[in-house]
Short mmCIF file of C-alpha atoms in Angstrom, two decimals:
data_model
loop_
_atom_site.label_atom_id
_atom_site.label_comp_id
_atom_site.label_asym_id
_atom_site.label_seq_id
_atom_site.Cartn_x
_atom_site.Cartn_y
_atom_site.Cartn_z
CA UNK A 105 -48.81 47.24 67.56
CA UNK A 106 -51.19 49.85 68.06
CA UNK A 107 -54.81 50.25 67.00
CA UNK A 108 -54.55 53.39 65.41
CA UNK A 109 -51.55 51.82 63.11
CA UNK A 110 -53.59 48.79 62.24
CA UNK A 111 -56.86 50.58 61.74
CA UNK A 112 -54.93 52.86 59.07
CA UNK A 113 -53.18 49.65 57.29
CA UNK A 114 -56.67 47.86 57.69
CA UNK A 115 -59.36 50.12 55.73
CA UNK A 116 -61.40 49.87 59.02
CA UNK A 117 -64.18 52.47 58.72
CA UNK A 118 -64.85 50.99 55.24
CA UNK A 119 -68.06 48.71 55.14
CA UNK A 120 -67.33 45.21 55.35
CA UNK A 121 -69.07 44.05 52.39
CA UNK A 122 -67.58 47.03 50.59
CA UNK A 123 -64.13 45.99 51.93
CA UNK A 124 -64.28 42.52 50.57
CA UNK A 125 -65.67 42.97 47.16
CA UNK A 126 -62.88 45.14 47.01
CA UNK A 127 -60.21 42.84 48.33
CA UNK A 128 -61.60 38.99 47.34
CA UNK A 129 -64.07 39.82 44.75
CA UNK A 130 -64.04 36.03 44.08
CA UNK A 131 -64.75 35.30 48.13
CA UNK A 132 -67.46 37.89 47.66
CA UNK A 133 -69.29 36.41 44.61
CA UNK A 134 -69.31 33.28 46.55
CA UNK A 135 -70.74 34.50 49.71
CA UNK A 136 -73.51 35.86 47.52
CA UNK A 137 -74.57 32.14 47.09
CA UNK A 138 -74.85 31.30 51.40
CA UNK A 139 -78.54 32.04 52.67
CA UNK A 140 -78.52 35.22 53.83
CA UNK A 141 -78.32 34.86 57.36
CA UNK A 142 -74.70 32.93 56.83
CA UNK A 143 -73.65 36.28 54.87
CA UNK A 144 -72.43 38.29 57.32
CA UNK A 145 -70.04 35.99 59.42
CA UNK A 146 -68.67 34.58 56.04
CA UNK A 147 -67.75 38.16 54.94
CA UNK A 148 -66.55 38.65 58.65
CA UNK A 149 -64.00 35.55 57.76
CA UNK A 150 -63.66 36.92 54.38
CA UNK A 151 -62.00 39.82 55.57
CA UNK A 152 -60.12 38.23 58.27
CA UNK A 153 -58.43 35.98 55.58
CA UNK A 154 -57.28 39.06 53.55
CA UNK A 155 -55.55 40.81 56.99
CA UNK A 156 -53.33 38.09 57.77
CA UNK A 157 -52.56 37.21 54.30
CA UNK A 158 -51.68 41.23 53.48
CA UNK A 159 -48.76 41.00 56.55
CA UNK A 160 -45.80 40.39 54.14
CA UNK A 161 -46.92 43.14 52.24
CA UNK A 162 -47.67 45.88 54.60
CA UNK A 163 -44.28 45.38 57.07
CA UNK A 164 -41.01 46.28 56.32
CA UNK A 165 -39.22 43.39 58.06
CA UNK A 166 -40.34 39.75 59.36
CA UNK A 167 -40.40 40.79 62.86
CA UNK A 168 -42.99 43.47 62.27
CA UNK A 169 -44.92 40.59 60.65
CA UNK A 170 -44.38 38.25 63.32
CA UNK A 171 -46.11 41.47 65.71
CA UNK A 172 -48.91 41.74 63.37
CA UNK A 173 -49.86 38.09 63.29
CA UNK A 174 -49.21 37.88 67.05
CA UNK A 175 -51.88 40.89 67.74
CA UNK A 176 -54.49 38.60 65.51
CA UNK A 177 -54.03 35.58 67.71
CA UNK A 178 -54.15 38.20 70.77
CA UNK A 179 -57.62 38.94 69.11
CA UNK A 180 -58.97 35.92 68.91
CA UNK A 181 -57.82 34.90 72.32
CA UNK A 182 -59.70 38.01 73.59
CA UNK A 183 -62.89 36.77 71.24
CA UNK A 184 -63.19 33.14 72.61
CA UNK A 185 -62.62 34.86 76.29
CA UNK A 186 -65.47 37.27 75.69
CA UNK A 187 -63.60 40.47 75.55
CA UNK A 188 -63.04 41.11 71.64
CA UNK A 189 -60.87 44.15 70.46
CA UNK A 190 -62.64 47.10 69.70
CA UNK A 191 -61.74 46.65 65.50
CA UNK A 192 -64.14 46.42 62.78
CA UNK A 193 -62.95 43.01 61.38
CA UNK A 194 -62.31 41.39 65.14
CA UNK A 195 -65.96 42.41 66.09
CA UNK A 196 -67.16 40.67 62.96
CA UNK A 197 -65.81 37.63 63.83
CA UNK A 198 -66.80 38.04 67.34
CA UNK A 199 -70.20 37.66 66.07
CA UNK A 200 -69.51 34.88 63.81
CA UNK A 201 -67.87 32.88 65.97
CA UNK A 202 -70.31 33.52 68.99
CA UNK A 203 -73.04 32.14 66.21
CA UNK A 204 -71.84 29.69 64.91
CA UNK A 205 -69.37 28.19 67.34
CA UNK A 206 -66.57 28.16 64.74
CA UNK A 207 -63.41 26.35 65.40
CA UNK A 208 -60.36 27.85 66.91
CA UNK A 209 -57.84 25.23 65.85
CA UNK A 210 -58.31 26.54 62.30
CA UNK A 211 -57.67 30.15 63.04
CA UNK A 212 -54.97 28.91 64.80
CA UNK A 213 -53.58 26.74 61.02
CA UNK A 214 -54.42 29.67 59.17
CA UNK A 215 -52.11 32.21 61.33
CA UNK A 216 -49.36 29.58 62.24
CA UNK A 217 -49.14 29.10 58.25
CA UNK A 218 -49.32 32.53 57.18
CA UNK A 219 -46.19 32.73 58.95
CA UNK A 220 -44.72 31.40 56.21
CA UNK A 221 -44.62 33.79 53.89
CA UNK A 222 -42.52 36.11 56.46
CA UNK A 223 -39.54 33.91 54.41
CA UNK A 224 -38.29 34.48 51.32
CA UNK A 225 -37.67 30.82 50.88
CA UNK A 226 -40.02 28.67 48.23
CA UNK A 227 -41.74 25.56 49.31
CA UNK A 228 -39.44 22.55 48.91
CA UNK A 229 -41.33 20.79 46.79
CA UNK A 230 -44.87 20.13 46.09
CA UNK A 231 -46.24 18.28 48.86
CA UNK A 232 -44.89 21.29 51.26
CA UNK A 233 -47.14 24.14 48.81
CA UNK A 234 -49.90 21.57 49.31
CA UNK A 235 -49.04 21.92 53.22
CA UNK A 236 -49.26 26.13 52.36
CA UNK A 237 -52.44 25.87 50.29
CA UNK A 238 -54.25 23.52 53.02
CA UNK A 239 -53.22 25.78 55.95
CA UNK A 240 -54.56 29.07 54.02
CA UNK A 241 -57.36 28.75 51.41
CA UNK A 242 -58.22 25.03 52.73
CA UNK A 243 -58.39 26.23 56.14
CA UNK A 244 -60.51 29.32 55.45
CA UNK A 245 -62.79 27.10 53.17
CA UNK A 246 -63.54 24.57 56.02
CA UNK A 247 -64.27 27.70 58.62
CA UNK A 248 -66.91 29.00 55.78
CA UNK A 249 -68.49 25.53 55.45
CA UNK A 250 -68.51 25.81 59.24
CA UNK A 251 -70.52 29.01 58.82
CA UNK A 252 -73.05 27.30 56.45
CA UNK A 253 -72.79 22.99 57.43
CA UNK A 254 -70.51 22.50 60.04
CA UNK A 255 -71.80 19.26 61.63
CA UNK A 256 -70.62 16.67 58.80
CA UNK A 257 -66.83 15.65 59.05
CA UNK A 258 -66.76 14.45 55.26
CA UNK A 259 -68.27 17.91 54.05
CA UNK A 260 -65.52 19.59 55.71
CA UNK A 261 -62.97 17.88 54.30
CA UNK A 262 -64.21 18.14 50.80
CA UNK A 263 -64.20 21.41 51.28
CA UNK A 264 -60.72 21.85 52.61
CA UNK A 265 -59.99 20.00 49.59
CA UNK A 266 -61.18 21.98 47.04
CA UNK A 267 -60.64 25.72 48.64
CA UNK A 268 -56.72 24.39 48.39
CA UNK A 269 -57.31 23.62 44.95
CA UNK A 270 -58.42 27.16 44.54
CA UNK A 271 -55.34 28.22 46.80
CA UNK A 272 -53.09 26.29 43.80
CA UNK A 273 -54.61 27.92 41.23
CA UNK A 274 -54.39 31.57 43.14
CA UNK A 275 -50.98 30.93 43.26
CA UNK A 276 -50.77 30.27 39.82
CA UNK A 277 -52.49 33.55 38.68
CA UNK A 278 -50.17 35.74 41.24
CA UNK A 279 -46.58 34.48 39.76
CA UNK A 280 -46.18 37.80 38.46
CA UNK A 281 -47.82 39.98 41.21
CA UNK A 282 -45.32 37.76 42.93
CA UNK A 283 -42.49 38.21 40.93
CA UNK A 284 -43.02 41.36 41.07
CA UNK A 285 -42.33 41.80 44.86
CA UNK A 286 -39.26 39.24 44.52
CA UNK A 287 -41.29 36.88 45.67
CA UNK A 288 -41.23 32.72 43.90
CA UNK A 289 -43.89 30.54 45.89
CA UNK A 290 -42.92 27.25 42.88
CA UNK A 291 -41.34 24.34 44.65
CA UNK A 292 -37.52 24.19 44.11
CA UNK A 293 -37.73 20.55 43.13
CA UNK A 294 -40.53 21.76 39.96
CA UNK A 295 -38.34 23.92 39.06
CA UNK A 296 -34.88 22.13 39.19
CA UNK A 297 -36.58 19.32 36.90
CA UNK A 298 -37.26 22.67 34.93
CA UNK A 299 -33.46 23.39 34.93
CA UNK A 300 -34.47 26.48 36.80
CA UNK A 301 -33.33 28.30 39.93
CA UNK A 302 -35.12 30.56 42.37
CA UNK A 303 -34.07 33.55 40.55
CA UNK A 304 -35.25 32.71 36.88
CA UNK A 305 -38.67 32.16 37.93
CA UNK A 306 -38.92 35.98 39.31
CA UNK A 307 -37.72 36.98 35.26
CA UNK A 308 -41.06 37.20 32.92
CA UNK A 309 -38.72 36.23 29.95
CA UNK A 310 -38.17 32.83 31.69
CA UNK A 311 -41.86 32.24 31.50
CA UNK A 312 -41.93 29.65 28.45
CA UNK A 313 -39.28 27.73 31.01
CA UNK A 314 -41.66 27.80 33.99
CA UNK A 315 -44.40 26.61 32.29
CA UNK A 316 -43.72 23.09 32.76
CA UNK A 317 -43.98 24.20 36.48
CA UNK A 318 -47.21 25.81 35.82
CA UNK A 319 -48.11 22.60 33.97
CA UNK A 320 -47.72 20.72 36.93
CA UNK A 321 -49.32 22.53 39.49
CA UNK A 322 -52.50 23.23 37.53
CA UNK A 323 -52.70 19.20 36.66
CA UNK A 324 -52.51 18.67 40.62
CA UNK A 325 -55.77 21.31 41.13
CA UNK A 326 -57.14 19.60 38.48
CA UNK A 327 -57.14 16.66 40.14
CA UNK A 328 -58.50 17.67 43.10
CA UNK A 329 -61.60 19.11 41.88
CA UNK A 330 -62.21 16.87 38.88
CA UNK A 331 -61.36 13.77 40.80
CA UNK A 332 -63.48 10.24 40.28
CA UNK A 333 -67.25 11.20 42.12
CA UNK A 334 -65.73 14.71 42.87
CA UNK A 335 -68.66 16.76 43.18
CA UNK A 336 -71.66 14.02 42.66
CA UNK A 337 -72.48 13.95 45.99
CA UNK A 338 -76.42 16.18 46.74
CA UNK A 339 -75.03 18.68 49.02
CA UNK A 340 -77.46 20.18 51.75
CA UNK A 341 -78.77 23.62 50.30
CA UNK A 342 -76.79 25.85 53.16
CA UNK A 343 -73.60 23.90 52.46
CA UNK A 344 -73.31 25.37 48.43
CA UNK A 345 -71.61 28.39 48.92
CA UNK A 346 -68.01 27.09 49.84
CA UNK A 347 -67.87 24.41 47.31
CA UNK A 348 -68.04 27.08 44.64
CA UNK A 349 -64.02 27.44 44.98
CA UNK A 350 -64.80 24.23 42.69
CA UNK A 351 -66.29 25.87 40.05
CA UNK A 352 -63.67 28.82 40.17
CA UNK A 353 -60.93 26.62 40.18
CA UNK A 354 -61.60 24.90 37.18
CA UNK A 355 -62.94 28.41 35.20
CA UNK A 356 -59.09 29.86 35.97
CA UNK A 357 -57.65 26.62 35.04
CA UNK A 358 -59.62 26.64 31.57
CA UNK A 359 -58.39 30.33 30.95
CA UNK A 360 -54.56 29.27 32.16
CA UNK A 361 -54.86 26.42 29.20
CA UNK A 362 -56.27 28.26 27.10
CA UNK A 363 -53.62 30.73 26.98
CA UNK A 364 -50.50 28.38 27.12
CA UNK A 365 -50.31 28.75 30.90
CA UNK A 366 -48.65 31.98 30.75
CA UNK A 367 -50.16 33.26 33.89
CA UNK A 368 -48.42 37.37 32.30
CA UNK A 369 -51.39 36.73 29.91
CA UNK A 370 -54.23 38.98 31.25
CA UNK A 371 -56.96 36.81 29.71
CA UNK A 372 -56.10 34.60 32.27
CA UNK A 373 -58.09 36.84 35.14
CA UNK A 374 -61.02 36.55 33.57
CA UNK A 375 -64.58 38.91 34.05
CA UNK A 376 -67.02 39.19 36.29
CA UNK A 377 -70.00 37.68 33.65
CA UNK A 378 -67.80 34.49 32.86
CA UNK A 379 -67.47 33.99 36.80
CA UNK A 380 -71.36 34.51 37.76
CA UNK A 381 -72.13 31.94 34.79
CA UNK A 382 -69.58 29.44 35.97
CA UNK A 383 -70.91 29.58 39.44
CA UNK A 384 -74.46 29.80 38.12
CA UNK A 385 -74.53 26.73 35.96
CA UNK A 386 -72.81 24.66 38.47
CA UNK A 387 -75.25 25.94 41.32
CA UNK A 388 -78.30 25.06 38.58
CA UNK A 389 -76.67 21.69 37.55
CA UNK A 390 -76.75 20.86 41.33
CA UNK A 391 -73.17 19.73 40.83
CA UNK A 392 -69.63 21.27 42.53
#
C-alpha cells in the first residue's frame, strides 16, 4: 500500500488532537485527565487505535485489509528498529514509544485481533467476544496505563479489565451502526438461546428479540467494573486517566437500562455534560 493512499484514507495533515476528538471523543475526554506530559503519546495511541480498527471499513475486500494491517506492523517494526515511516500517526507513536518504552507484544494483540473483523462471522459465543474486547479496547487500555503507570503488573491488568468492559459496552451502542454495514458482532450461542439467527439480529424490528442478548452482555460489563473492591483501590495520581473507561462504562450502561436496552434509542449516546460529570465525580470521589 502506498503512502499517498493511506495518507488520503488517514486524515493525515489534520492535527492529532483535532483528529481524535473527532474520531474517539470518549478516548479524548479521557486523555484530558493524564498530566500533561502523558497527553501527547496517549493521543498518539489514540489515533493509532482508530486506524486499525477503521480497516474493515475503508477496504473493499479482506485481502486489502490484511495489506493495510500488514503495513501497520511494517510500521512498528520500522519504529522499534529506529527508522519510523514518514506518517503523522507512525511518528507519534515513534515518540511515544521511544518515551515511554511501551510494549510491543500489545501492538502486536491489538493488530493480530483486529484481524478479526476482516470476517463476517460473529464470535461463537461469549467467552470468544471477551477474547475480541481484551485484544482491542483491553489491549489499548493497558498500552495507555503504560503511558501514565506502567511499572505495576496488577494496575495493568485492572486496566485491561475495565477498557474491555468499555469495549462490551461499545459494542453494544454500535449494533445498529453495525447492522447497518451487515455486520452482527452478538455471539451465536446468545442469540440461539434468543431463538435468533445471524440474520435477525442485522433487522431493527427484531430488536425487542435481541434484547435478551443485550441483557446479557451489559450484565457481563457490569460485572467487570462493579465487581466486589472494583475500584477501591488509591490509584497513583498519573495512573487516573485510563481507569476512566470505568466510569464511561457504567454512564452508557445506565442510559442502555434506562431505555429498555434498545441500543436504536438515541438517548442511549448520551452528551458531552453528562460524560465530563461522570468522569468528574468519579475523579473527585477518588474512586474508578
Amino acid at each position: 500500500m502506498g503512502k499517498a493512499e493511506l495518507v488520503e484514507q488517514s486524515g493525515e495533515g489534520e492535527p492529532l488532537a483535532r483528529r481524535c476528538r473527532r474520531v474517539d471523543y470518549d478516548r479524548y475526554l479521557m486523555a484530558g485527565f493524564a498530566p500533561p506530559d502523558a497527553r501527547p503519546a496517549m493521543l498518539a495511541l489514540i489515533a493509532f487505535n482508530y486506524e486499525i480498527g477503521r480497516v474493515r471499513d475503508v477496504v473493499s475486500e479482506p485481502m486489502l485489509g490484511q495489506i493495510r494491517l500488514q503495513w501497520w506492523r511494517d510500521a512498528l517494526d520500522g519504529i522499534y528498529a529506529g527508522t519510523p515511516r514518514s506518517h503523522d500517526v507512525v511518528l507519534a507513536l515513534n515518540g511515544a514509544i521511544s518515551e515511554y518504552s511501551l510494549s510491543r507484544k500489545i501492538f502486536d494483540t491489538m493488530i493480530d485481533t483486529r484481524e478479526q473483523d476482516l470476517d463476517d462471522t460473529p464470535p461463537e459465543d461469549l467467552p470468544a467476544l471477551m477474547r475480541y474486547v481484551a485484544g482491542t479496547a483491553g489491549a489499548l487500555n493497558q498500552l495507555l496505563l503504560e503511558v501514565t503507570q506502567r511499572n505495576d503488573a496488577s494496575l495493568l491488568h485492572a486496566a485491561a479489565d475495565v477498557g474491555a468492559a468499555w469495549g462490551l459496552v461499545g459494542l453494544l451502542r454500535a449494533i445498529p451502526s453495525h447492522a447497518a454495514q451487515g455486520r452482527v458482532l452478538l455471539p451465536i450461542t446468545l442469540l440461539a438461546d434468543a431463538g435468533l439467527s445471524s440474520a435477525d439480529a442485522l433487522s431493527k424490528k427484531e430488536r425487542d428479540r435481541i434484547r435478551p442478548v443485550i441483557v446479557a452482555i451489559a450484565r457481563e460489563a457490569g460485572k467487570i467494573v462493579d465487581e466486589p473492591g472494583s475500584g477501591s483501590r488509591k490509584l497513583p495520581p498519573r495512573a487516573w486517566a485510563p481507569f476512566l473507561a470505568a466510569p464511561f462504562a457504567r454512564y452508557y450502561l445506565r442510559r442502555l437500562k434506562a431505555v429498555d436496552h434498545d441500543p436504536w434509542n438515541e438517548r442511549v449516546s448520551g452528551n458531552p455534560l453528562g460524560k465530563l460529570r461522570a468522569l468528574g465525580m468519579a475523579r473527585l470521589r477518588g474512586r474508578y
